[in-house]
mmCIF file of C-alpha atoms and ligand atoms in Angstrom:
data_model
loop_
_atom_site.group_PDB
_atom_site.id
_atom_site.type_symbol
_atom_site.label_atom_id
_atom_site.label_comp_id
_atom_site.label_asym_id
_atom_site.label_seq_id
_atom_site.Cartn_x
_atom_site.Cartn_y
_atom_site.Cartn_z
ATOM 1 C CA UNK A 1 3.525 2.048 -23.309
ATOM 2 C CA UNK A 2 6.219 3.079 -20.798
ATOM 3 C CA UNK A 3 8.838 5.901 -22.003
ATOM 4 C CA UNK A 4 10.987 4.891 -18.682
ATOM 5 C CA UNK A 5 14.561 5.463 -19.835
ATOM 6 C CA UNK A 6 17.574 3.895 -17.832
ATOM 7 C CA UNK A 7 17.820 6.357 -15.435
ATOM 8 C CA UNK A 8 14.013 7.264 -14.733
ATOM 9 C CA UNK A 9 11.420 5.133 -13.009
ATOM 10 C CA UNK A 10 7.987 5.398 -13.171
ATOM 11 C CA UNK A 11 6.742 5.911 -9.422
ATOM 12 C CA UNK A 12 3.611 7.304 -7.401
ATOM 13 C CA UNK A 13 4.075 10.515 -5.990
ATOM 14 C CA UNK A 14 2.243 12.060 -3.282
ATOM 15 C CA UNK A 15 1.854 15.547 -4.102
ATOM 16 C CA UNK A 16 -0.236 17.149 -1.164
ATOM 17 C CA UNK A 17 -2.216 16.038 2.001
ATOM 18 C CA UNK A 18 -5.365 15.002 0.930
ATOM 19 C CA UNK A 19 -7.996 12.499 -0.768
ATOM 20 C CA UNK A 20 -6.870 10.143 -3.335
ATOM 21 C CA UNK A 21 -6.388 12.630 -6.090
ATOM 22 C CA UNK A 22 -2.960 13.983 -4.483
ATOM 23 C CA UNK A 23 -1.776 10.590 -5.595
ATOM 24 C CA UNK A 24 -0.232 10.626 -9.123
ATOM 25 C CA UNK A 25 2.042 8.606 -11.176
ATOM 26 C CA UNK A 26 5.383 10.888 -12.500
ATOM 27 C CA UNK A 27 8.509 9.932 -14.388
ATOM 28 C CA UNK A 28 11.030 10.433 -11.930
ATOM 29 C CA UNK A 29 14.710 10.190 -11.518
ATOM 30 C CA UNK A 30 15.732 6.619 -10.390
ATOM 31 C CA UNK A 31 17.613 6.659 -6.983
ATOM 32 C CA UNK A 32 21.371 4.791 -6.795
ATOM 33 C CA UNK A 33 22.552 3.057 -3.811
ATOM 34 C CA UNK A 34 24.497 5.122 -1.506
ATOM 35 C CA UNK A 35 27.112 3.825 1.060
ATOM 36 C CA UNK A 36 25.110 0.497 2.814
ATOM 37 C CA UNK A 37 21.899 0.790 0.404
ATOM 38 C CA UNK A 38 20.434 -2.012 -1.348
ATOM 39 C CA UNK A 39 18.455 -0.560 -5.029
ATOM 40 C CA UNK A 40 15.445 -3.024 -5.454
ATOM 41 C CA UNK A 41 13.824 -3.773 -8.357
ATOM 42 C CA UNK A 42 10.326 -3.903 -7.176
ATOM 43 C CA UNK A 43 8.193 -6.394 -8.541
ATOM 44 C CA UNK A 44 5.075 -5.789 -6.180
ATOM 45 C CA UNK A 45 4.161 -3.329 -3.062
ATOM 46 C CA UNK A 46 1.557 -4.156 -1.016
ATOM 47 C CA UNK A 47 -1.108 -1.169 0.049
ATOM 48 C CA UNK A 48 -1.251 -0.547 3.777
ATOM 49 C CA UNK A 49 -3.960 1.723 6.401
ATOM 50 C CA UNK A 50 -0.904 3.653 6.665
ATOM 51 C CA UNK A 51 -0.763 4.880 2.934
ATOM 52 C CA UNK A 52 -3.945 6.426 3.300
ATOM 53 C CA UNK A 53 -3.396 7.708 6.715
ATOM 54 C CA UNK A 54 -0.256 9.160 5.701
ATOM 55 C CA UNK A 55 -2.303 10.833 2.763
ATOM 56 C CA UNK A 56 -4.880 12.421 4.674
ATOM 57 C CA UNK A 57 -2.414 13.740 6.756
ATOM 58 C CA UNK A 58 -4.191 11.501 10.041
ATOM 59 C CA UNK A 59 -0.955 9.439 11.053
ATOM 60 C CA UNK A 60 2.841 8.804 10.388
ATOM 61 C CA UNK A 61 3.376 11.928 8.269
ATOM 62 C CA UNK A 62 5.600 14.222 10.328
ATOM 63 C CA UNK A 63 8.448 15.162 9.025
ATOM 64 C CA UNK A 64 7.018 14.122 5.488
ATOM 65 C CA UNK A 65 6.553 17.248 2.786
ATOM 66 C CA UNK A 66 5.469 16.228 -0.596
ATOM 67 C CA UNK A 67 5.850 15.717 -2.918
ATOM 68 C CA UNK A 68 7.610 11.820 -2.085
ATOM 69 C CA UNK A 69 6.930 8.257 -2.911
ATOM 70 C CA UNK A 70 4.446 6.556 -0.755
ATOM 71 C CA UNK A 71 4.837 2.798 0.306
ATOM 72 C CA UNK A 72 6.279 0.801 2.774
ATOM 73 C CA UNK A 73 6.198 -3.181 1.518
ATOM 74 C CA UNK A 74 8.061 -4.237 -1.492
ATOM 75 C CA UNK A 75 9.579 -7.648 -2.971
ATOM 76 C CA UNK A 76 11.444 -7.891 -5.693
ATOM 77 C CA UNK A 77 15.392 -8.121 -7.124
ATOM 78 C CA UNK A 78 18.180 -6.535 -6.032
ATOM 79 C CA UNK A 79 19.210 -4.240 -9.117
ATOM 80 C CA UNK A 80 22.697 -2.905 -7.524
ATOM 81 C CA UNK A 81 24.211 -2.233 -3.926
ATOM 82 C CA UNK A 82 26.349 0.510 -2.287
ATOM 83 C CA UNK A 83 29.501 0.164 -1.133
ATOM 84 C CA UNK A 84 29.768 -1.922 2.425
ATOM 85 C CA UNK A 85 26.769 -3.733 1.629
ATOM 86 C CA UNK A 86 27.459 -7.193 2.678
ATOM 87 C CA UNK A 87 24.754 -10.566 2.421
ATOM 88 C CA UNK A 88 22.565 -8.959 -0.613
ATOM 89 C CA UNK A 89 24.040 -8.662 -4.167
ATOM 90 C CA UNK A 90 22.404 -8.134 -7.869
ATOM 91 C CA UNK A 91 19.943 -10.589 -8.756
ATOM 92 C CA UNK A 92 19.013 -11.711 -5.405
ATOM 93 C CA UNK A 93 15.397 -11.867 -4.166
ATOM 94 C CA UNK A 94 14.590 -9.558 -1.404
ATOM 95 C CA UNK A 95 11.185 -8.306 0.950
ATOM 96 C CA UNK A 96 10.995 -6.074 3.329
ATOM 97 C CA UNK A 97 10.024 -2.980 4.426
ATOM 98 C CA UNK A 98 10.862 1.197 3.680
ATOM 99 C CA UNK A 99 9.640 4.452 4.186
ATOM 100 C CA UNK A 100 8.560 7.419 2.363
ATOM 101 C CA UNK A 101 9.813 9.611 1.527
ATOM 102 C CA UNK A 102 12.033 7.601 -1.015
ATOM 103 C CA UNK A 103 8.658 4.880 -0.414
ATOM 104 C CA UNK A 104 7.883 1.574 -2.545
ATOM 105 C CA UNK A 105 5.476 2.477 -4.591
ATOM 106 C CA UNK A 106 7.733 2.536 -7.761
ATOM 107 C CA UNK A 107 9.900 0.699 -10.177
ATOM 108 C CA UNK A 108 12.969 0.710 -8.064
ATOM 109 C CA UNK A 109 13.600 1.513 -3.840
ATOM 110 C CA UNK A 110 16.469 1.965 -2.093
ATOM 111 C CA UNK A 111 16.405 0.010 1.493
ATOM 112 C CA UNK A 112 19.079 -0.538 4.178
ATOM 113 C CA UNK A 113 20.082 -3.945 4.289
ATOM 114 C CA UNK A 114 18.362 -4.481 8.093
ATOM 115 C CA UNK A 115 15.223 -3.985 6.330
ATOM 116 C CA UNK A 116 15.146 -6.884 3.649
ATOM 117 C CA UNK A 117 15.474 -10.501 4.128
ATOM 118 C CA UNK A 118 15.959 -12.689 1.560
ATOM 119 C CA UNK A 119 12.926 -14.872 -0.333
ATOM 120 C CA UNK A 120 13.333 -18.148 -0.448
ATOM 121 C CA UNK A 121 12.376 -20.218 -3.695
ATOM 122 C CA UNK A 122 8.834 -20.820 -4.331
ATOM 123 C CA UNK A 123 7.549 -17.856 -2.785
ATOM 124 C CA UNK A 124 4.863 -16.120 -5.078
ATOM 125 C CA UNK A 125 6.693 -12.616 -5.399
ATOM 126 C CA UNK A 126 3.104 -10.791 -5.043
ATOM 127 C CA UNK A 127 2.543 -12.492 -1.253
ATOM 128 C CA UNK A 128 6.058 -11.469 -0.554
ATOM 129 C CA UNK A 129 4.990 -8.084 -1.548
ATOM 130 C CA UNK A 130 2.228 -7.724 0.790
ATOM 131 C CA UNK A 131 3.188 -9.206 3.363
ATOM 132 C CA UNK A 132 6.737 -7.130 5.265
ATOM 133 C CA UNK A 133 4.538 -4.590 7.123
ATOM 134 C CA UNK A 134 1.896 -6.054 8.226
ATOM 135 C CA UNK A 135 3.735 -9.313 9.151
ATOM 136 C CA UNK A 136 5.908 -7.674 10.783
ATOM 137 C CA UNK A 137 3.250 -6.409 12.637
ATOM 138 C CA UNK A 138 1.199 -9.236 13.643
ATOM 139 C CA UNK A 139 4.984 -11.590 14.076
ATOM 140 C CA UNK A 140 5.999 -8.394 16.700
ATOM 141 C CA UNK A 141 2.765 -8.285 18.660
ATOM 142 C CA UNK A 142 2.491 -11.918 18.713
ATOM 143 C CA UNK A 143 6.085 -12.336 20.148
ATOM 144 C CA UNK A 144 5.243 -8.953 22.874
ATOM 145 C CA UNK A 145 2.457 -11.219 23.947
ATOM 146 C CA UNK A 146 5.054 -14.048 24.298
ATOM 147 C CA UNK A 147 2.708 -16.315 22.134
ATOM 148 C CA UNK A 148 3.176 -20.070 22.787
ATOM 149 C CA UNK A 149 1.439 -23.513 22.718
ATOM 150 C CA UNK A 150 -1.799 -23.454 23.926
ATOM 151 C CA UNK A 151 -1.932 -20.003 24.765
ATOM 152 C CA UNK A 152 -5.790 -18.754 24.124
ATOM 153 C CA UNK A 153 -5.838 -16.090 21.708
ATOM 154 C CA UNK A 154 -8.057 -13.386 20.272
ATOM 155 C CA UNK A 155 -7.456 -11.563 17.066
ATOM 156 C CA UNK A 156 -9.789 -8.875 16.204
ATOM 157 C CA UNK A 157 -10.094 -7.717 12.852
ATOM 158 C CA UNK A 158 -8.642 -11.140 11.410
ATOM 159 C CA UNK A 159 -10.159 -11.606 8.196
ATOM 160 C CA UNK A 160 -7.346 -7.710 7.287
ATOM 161 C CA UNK A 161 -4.280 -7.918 6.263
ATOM 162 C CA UNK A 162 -2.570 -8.153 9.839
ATOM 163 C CA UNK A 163 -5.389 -10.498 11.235
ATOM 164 C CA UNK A 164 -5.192 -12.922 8.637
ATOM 165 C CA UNK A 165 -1.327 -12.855 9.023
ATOM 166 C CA UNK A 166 -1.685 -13.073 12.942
ATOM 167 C CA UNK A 167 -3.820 -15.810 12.736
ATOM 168 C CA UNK A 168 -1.817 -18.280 11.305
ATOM 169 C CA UNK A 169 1.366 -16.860 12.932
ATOM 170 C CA UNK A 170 -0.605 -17.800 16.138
ATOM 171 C CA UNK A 171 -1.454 -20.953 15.105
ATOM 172 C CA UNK A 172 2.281 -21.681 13.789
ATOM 173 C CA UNK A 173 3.253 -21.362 17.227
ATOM 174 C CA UNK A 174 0.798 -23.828 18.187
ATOM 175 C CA UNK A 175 -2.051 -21.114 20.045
ATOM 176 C CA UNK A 176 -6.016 -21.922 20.146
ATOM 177 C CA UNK A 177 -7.038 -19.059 18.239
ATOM 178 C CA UNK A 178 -10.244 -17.081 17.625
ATOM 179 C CA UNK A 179 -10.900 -14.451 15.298
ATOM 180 C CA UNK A 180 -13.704 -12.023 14.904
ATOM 181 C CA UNK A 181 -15.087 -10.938 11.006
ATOM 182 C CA UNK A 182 -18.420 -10.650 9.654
ATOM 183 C CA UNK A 183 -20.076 -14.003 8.772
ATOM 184 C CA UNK A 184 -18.584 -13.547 5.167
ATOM 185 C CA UNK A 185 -15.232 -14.033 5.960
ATOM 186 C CA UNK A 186 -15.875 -16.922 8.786
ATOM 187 C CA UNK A 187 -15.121 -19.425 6.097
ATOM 188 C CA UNK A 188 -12.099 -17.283 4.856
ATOM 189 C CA UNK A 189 -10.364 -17.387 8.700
ATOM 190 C CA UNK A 190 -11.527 -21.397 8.745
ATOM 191 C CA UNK A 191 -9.155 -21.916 6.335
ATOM 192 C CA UNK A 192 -6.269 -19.788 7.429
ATOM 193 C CA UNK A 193 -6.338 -22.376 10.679
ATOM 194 C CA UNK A 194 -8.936 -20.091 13.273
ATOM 195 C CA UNK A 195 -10.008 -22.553 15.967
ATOM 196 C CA UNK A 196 -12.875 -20.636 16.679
ATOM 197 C CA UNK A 197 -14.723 -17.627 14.838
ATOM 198 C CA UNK A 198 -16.813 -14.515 16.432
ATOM 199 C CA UNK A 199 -19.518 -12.944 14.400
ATOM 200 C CA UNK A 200 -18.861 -8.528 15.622
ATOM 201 C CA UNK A 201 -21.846 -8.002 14.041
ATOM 202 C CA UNK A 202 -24.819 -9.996 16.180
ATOM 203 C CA UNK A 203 -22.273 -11.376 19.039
ATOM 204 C CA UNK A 204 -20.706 -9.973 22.136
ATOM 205 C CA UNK A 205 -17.011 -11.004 22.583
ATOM 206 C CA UNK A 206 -16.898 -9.800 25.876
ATOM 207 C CA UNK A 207 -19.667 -13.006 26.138
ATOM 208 C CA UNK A 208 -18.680 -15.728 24.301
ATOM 209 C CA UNK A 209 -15.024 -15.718 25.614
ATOM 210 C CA UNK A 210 -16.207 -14.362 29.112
ATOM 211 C CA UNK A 211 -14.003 -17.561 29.938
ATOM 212 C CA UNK A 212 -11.041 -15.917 29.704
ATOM 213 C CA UNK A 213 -8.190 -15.690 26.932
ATOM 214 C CA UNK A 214 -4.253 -15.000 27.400
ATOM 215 C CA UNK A 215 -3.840 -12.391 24.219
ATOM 216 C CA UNK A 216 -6.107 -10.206 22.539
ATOM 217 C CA UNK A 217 -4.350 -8.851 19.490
ATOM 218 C CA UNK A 218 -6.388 -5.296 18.964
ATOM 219 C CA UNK A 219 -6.225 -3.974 15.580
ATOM 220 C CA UNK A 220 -9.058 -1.865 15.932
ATOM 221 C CA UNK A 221 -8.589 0.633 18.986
ATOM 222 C CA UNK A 222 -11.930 3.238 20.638
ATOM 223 C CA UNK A 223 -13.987 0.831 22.922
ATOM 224 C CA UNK A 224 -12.409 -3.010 21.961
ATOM 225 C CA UNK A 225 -9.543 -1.883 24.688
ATOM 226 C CA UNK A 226 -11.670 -1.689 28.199
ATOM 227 C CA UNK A 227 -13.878 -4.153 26.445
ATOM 228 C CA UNK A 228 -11.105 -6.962 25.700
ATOM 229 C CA UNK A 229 -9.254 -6.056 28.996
ATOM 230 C CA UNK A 230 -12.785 -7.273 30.591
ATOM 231 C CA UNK A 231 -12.046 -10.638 28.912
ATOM 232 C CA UNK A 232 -8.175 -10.994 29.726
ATOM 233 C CA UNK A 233 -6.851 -13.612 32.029
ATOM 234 C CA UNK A 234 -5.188 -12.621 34.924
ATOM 235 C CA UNK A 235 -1.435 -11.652 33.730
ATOM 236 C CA UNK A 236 -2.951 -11.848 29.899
ATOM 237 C CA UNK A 237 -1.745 -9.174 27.005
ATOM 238 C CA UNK A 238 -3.515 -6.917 25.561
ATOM 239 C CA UNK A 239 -1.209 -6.204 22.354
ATOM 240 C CA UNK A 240 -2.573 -2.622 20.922
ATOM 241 C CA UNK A 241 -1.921 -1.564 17.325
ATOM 242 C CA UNK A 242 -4.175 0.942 15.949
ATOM 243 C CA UNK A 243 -2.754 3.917 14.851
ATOM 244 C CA UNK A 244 -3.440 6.638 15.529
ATOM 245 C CA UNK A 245 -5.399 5.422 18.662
ATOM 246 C CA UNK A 246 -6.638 8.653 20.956
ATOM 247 C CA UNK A 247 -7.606 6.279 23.614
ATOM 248 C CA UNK A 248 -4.372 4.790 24.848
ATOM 249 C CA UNK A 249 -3.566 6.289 27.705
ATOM 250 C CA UNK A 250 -6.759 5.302 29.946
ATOM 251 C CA UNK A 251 -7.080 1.788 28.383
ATOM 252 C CA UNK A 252 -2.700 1.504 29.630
ATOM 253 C CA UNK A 253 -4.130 3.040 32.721
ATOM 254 C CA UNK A 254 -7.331 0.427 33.239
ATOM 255 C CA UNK A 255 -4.874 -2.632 32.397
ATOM 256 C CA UNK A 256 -2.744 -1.736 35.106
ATOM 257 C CA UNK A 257 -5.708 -1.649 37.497
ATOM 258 C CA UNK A 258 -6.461 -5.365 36.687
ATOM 259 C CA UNK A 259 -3.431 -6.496 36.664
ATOM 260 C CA UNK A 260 -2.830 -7.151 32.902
ATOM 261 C CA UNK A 261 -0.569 -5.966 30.325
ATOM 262 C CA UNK A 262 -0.982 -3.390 27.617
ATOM 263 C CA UNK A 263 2.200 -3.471 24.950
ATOM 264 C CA UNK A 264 1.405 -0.808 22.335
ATOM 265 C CA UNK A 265 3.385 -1.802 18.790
ATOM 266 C CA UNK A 266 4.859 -0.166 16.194
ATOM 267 C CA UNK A 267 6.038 -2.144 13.403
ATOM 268 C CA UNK A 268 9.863 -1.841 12.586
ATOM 269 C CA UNK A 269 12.063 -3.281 9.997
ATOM 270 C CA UNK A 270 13.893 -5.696 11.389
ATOM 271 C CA UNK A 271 15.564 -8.865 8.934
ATOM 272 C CA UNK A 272 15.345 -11.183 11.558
ATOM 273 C CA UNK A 273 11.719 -11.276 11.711
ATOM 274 C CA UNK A 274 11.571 -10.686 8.091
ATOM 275 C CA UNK A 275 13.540 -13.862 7.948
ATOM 276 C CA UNK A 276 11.113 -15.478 10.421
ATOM 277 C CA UNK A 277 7.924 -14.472 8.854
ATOM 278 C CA UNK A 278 9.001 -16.160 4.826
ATOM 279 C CA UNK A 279 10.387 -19.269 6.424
ATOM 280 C CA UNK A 280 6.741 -20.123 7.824
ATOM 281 C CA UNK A 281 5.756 -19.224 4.362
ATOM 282 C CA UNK A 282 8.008 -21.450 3.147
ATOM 283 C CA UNK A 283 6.792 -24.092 5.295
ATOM 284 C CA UNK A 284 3.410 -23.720 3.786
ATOM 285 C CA UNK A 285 1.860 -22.644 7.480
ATOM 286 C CA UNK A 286 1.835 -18.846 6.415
ATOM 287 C CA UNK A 287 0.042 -17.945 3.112
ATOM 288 C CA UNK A 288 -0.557 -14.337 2.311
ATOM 289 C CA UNK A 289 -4.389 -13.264 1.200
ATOM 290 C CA UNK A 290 -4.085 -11.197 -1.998
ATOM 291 C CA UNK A 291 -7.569 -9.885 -2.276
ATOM 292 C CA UNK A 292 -7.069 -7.038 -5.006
ATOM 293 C CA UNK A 293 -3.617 -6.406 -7.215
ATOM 294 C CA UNK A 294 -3.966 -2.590 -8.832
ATOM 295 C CA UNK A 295 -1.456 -0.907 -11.039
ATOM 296 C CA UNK A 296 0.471 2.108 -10.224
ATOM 297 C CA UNK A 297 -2.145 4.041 -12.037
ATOM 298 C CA UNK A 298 -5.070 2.474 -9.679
ATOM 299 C CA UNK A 299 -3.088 4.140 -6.602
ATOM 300 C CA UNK A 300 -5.846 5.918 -5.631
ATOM 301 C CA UNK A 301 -8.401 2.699 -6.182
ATOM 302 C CA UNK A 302 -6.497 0.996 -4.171
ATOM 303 C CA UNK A 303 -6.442 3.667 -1.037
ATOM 304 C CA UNK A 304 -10.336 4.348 -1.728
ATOM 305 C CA UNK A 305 -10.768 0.032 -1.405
ATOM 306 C CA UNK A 306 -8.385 0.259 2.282
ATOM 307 C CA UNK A 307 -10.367 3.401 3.390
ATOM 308 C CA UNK A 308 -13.712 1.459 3.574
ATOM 309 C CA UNK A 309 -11.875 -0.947 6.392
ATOM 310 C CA UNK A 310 -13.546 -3.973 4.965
ATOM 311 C CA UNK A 311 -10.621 -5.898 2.754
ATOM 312 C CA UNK A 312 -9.879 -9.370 3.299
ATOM 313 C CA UNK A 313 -6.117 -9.772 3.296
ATOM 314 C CA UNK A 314 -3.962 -7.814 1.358
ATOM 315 C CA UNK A 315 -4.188 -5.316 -1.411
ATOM 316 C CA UNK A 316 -1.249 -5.154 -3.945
ATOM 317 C CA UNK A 317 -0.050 -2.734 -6.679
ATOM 318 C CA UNK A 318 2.625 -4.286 -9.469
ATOM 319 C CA UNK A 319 4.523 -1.773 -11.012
HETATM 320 N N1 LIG B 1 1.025 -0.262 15.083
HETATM 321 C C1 LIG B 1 1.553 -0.406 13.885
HETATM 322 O O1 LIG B 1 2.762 -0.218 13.664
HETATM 323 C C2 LIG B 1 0.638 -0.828 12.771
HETATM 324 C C3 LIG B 1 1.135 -1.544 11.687
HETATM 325 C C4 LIG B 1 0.219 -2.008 10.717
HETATM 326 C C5 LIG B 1 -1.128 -1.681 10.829
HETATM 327 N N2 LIG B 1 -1.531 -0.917 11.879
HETATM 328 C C6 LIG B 1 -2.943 -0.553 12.046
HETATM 329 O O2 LIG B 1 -3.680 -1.737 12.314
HETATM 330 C C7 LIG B 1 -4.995 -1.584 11.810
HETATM 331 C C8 LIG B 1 -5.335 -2.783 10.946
HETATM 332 O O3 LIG B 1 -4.461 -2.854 9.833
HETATM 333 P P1 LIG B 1 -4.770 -3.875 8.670
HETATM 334 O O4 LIG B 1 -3.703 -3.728 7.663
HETATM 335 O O5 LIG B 1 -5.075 -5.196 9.220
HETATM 336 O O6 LIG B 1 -6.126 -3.214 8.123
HETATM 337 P P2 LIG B 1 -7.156 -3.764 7.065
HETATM 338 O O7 LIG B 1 -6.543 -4.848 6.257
HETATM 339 O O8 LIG B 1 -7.708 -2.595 6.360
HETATM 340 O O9 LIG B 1 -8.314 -4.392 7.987
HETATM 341 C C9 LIG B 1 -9.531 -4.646 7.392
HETATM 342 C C10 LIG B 1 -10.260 -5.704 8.189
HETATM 343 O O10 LIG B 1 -10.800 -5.157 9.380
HETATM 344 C C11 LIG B 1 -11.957 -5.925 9.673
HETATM 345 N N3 LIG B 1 -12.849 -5.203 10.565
HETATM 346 C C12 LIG B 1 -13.280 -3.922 10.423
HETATM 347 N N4 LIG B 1 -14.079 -3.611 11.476
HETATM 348 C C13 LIG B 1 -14.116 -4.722 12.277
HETATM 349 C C14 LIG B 1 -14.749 -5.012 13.513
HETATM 350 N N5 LIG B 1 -15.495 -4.116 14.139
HETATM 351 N N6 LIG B 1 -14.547 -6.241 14.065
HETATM 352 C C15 LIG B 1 -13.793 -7.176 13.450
HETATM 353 N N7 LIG B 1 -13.182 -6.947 12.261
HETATM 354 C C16 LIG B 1 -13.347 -5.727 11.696
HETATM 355 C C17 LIG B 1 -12.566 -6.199 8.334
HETATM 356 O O11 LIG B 1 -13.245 -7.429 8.411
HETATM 357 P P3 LIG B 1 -14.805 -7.490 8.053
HETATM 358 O O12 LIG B 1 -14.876 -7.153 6.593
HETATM 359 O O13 LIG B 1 -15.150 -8.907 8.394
HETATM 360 O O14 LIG B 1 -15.470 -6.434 8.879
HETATM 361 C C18 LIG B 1 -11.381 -6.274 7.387
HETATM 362 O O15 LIG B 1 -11.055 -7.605 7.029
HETATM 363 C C19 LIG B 1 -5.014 -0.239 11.069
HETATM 364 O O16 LIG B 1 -5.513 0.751 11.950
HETATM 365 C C20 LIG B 1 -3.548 0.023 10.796
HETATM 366 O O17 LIG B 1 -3.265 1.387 10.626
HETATM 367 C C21 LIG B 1 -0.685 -0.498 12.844
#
């Protein structure tokens, strides 16, 4: 049973760089809403590559000291807001997306109002809570690659939680799409809309599309840059967001050599697109793959399930 009193919150704490067992869930002192900050109420935070990264200390942690509060998708109620907050007041329904140290894994978050966007009725608060970051992600490399009707596009990785989302997201906007997964999830991407699925482990992108596409959406970095720059029409994007990705510079230099472009992304909060991103859901063209919902307690679960780089869709805690 949970002891939390008024003013404590139960919430995971990263303790030290390491494996999952620097992960633990403390009684800690629940944050109020400065000047323009929005306290949610968080109802469920989806799990992310970057937790773990962040964790083992391989990517996004500078400037982070533990311990702190992991997490960077929430949904969930707005419990109070600061002074000049404007648009968002108690009671309302809110995504988005924060940082650690003051992260979303935990009862309550404070967020600037840029980095929430309202949810609209009907909205399954444990999709909303997967889906800010890596939305955001697939929604700001789609629009880089200035995505459009008929455009021919390839999403690797597209069975994860950013494929899956750029996949429909793609097909919103009226692309031909193709996605590559193993042969388990070709039925999975069928269903989220993929005109047309690649098998990674017995084909060759590089042949089956040696036709050509407009937009290869990379979320998977080492040799899938030279090799989908081989397959890129002329003018096509090459939209790059692995992270960390040790490669970059030579595959930016080889796209310039044919002609193409390379747009590296990294996600940002931004309402707008939050905005964007629910109202397809809302339309019923944008559903969000919950594979696996964890509690607090299963933190480390839940990084050990990311780490194997094999979940379809999304995973979520609910704390
Ligand atoms: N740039 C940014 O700001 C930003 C933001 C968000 C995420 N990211 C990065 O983007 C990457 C993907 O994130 P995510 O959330 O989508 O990860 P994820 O959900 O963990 O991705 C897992 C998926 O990758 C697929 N996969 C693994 N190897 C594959 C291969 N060789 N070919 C095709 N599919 C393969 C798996 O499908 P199968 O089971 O079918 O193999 C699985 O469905 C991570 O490196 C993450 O850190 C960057």
């Amino acid at each position: 049973m949970s002891t939390t009193s008024t003013r404590s919150m139960r919430a995971v704490r990263q303790i030290d760089y390491g494996g999952p067992e620097v992960l633990q869930v403390a009684e800690i002192e629940r944050p109020s809403p400065g000047p323009g900050e929005v306290l949610v109420r968080v109802r469920a935070t989806g799990v992310n590559p970057a937790d773990w990264k962040i964790r083992a200390g391989l990517a996004g942690h500078r400037g982070l000291r533990p311990p702190f509060t992991p997490g960077m998708d929430l949904a969930g109620e707005v419990a109070a807001v600061g002074d000049d907050v404007t648009g968002f007041g108690p009671g309302d329904t809110v995504y988005g997306m924060v940082y650690p140290p003051g992260g979303a894994q935990a009862q309550y978050a404070l967020a600037r109002p840029g980095m929430l966007a309202p949810v609209p009725p009907g909205i399954d608060p444990v999709q909303a809570g997967a889906l800010a970051t890596a939305g955001l992600t697939a929604w700001q490399a789609l629009a880089a690659a200035r995505i459009g009707p008929g455009r021919k596009v390839l999403v690797h990785a597209a069975a994860g939680g950013v494929g899956h989302l750029a996949v429909q997201i793609a097909k919103a906007h009226g692309a031909h799409v193709t996605g590559s997964a193993r042969p388990e999830n070709h039925d999975f991407l069928r269903g989220l809309g993929a005109d047309e699925v690649i098998d990674y482990t017995s084909q060759d992108f590089t042949d089956v599309l040696r036709d050509g596409v407009d937009v290869v959406l990379d979320p998977l970095g080492d040799d899938y840059g030279p090799r989908s720059l081989k397959i890129l029409a002329p003018e096509g994007a090459y939209i790059d967001v692995r992270q960390p990705n040790p490669g970059r510079p030579e595959v930016r230099a080889m796209a310039q050599e044919r002609g193409v472009r390379f747009t590296e992304i990294t996600v940002a909060p931004d309402s707008g697109d939050l905005a964007g991103l629910v109202a397809l859901a809302a339309r019923g063209q944008l559903r969000v793959a919950v594979g696996h919902t964890f509690t607090l307690s299963q933190v480390g679960k839940a990084h050990e399930l990311s780490e194997t780089g094999h979940v379809q869709g999304k995973i979520v805690l609910i704390p």
